[in-house]
Amino acid sequence: MTTMTGAVFAPYCYHTKIKLKSWKGDYLHRPDSDKGVTTWGTGVGNEWIVEPAADGKIQLKSWKDDYLHRPDSDQGVTTRATE
């Protein structure tokens, strides 16, 4: 696993579509449901848009206009509404 602590994204990377691929070969996927993420082989839900955030961080926006989110709970990764 590669961790990109303190990674800097050049401005030209913003608003670029990316796919996050697992070691199993599937992708992080935003299904057509109220919220949440899963893994999947193909589809529009596999694409995430890189957006700038505060303090040099990035956010990943789904095709449903919500964002990848890691809450402070045992729930794991989910999505949250746009800000």
PDB file of C-alpha atoms in Angstrom:
ATOM      1  CA  MET A   1       0.000   0.000   0.000  1.00  0.00           C
ATOM      2  CA  THR A   2       1.250   3.470  -0.848  1.00  0.00           C
ATOM      3  CA  THR A   3       0.437   6.342   1.477  1.00  0.00           C
ATOM      4  CA  MET A   4       0.689   9.846   0.078  1.00  0.00           C
ATOM      5  CA  THR A   5       1.071  11.857   3.276  1.00  0.00           C
ATOM      6  CA  GLY A   6       1.654  15.486   2.456  1.00  0.00           C
ATOM      7  CA  ALA A   7       1.299  14.859  -1.276  1.00  0.00           C
ATOM      8  CA  VAL A   8       0.856  17.982  -3.338  1.00  0.00           C
ATOM      9  CA  PHE A   9      -1.536  17.950  -6.258  1.00  0.00           C
ATOM     10  CA  ALA A  10      -0.673  20.346  -9.031  1.00  0.00           C
ATOM     11  CA  PRO A  11      -3.540  22.646 -10.042  1.00  0.00           C
ATOM     12  CA  TYR A  12      -3.776  20.885 -13.413  1.00  0.00           C
ATOM     13  CA  CYS A  13      -4.906  17.732 -11.561  1.00  0.00           C
ATOM     14  CA  TYR A  14      -8.013  19.463 -10.203  1.00  0.00           C
ATOM     15  CA  HIS A  15     -11.296  18.550 -11.886  1.00  0.00           C
ATOM     16  CA  THR A  16      -9.640  15.474 -13.405  1.00  0.00           C
ATOM     17  CA  LYS A  17     -11.519  12.164 -13.352  1.00  0.00           C
ATOM     18  CA  ILE A  18      -9.693   9.333 -11.596  1.00  0.00           C
ATOM     19  CA  LYS A  19     -10.433   5.717 -10.687  1.00  0.00           C
ATOM     20  CA  LEU A  20      -9.228   4.141  -7.427  1.00  0.00           C
ATOM     21  CA  LYS A  21      -8.238   0.544  -8.145  1.00  0.00           C
ATOM     22  CA  SER A  22      -7.851  -2.079  -5.410  1.00  0.00           C
ATOM     23  CA  TRP A  23      -5.212  -4.773  -5.321  1.00  0.00           C
ATOM     24  CA  LYS A  24      -7.996  -7.173  -6.441  1.00  0.00           C
ATOM     25  CA  GLY A  25      -8.485  -5.231  -9.675  1.00  0.00           C
ATOM     26  CA  ASP A  26     -11.900  -3.729  -8.877  1.00  0.00           C
ATOM     27  CA  TYR A  27     -12.623  -0.047  -8.317  1.00  0.00           C
ATOM     28  CA  LEU A  28     -14.099   2.149  -5.602  1.00  0.00           C
ATOM     29  CA  HIS A  29     -17.668   2.633  -6.833  1.00  0.00           C
ATOM     30  CA  ARG A  30     -20.472   5.083  -5.990  1.00  0.00           C
ATOM     31  CA  PRO A  31     -23.707   3.164  -6.661  1.00  0.00           C
ATOM     32  CA  ASP A  32     -27.088   4.695  -7.485  1.00  0.00           C
ATOM     33  CA  SER A  33     -28.310   4.719  -3.864  1.00  0.00           C
ATOM     34  CA  ASP A  34     -28.863   7.380  -1.196  1.00  0.00           C
ATOM     35  CA  LYS A  35     -25.271   7.172   0.043  1.00  0.00           C
ATOM     36  CA  GLY A  36     -22.350   4.812   0.408  1.00  0.00           C
ATOM     37  CA  VAL A  37     -19.642   3.219  -1.669  1.00  0.00           C
ATOM     38  CA  THR A  38     -18.705  -0.285  -2.717  1.00  0.00           C
ATOM     39  CA  THR A  39     -16.320  -1.904  -5.175  1.00  0.00           C
ATOM     40  CA  TRP A  40     -17.265  -2.743  -8.747  1.00  0.00           C
ATOM     41  CA  GLY A  41     -15.727  -3.758 -12.027  1.00  0.00           C
ATOM     42  CA  THR A  42     -16.994  -1.071 -14.412  1.00  0.00           C
ATOM     43  CA  GLY A  43     -19.364   1.862 -14.671  1.00  0.00           C
ATOM     44  CA  VAL A  44     -19.755   5.602 -14.284  1.00  0.00           C
ATOM     45  CA  GLY A  45     -19.750   5.148 -10.497  1.00  0.00           C
ATOM     46  CA  ASN A  46     -16.065   4.212 -10.671  1.00  0.00           C
ATOM     47  CA  GLU A  47     -15.040   7.738 -11.672  1.00  0.00           C
ATOM     48  CA  TRP A  48     -14.201  10.374  -9.048  1.00  0.00           C
ATOM     49  CA  ILE A  49     -13.423  14.038  -9.732  1.00  0.00           C
ATOM     50  CA  VAL A  50     -10.456  15.565  -7.886  1.00  0.00           C
ATOM     51  CA  GLU A  51     -11.423  18.895  -6.301  1.00  0.00           C
ATOM     52  CA  PRO A  52      -9.289  21.257  -4.207  1.00  0.00           C
ATOM     53  CA  ALA A  53     -10.069  21.624  -0.497  1.00  0.00           C
ATOM     54  CA  ALA A  54      -8.630  23.640   2.380  1.00  0.00           C
ATOM     55  CA  ASP A  55      -5.002  23.343   3.483  1.00  0.00           C
ATOM     56  CA  GLY A  56      -3.787  21.809   0.213  1.00  0.00           C
ATOM     57  CA  LYS A  57      -6.022  18.747   0.599  1.00  0.00           C
ATOM     58  CA  ILE A  58      -8.311  17.287  -2.038  1.00  0.00           C
ATOM     59  CA  GLN A  59     -11.868  15.961  -2.090  1.00  0.00           C
ATOM     60  CA  LEU A  60     -13.184  13.235  -4.365  1.00  0.00           C
ATOM     61  CA  LYS A  61     -16.555  14.058  -5.908  1.00  0.00           C
ATOM     62  CA  SER A  62     -18.807  11.300  -7.266  1.00  0.00           C
ATOM     63  CA  TRP A  63     -21.049  11.308 -10.315  1.00  0.00           C
ATOM     64  CA  LYS A  64     -23.938  11.997  -7.886  1.00  0.00           C
ATOM     65  CA  ASP A  65     -22.305  15.289  -6.784  1.00  0.00           C
ATOM     66  CA  ASP A  66     -21.497  14.069  -3.267  1.00  0.00           C
ATOM     67  CA  TYR A  67     -18.074  13.447  -1.741  1.00  0.00           C
ATOM     68  CA  LEU A  68     -16.116  10.475  -0.479  1.00  0.00           C
ATOM     69  CA  HIS A  69     -16.168  10.697   3.325  1.00  0.00           C
ATOM     70  CA  ARG A  70     -14.541   8.893   6.250  1.00  0.00           C
ATOM     71  CA  PRO A  71     -16.664   9.605   9.352  1.00  0.00           C
ATOM     72  CA  ASP A  72     -15.419   9.349  12.942  1.00  0.00           C
ATOM     73  CA  SER A  73     -17.163   6.012  13.508  1.00  0.00           C
ATOM     74  CA  ASP A  74     -16.733   2.321  12.858  1.00  0.00           C
ATOM     75  CA  GLN A  75     -18.953   2.717   9.786  1.00  0.00           C
ATOM     76  CA  GLY A  76     -16.056   2.909   7.369  1.00  0.00           C
ATOM     77  CA  VAL A  77     -16.061   4.938   4.166  1.00  0.00           C
ATOM     78  CA  THR A  78     -19.281   6.484   2.864  1.00  0.00           C
ATOM     79  CA  THR A  79     -20.400   9.631   1.043  1.00  0.00           C
ATOM     80  CA  ARG A  80     -21.653  12.996   2.269  1.00  0.00           C
ATOM     81  CA  ALA A  81     -23.616  15.794   0.688  1.00  0.00           C
ATOM     82  CA  THR A  82     -21.988  18.646  -1.150  1.00  0.00           C
ATOM     83  CA  GLU A  83     -20.958  21.654   0.888  1.00  0.00           C
TER      84      GLU A  83
END
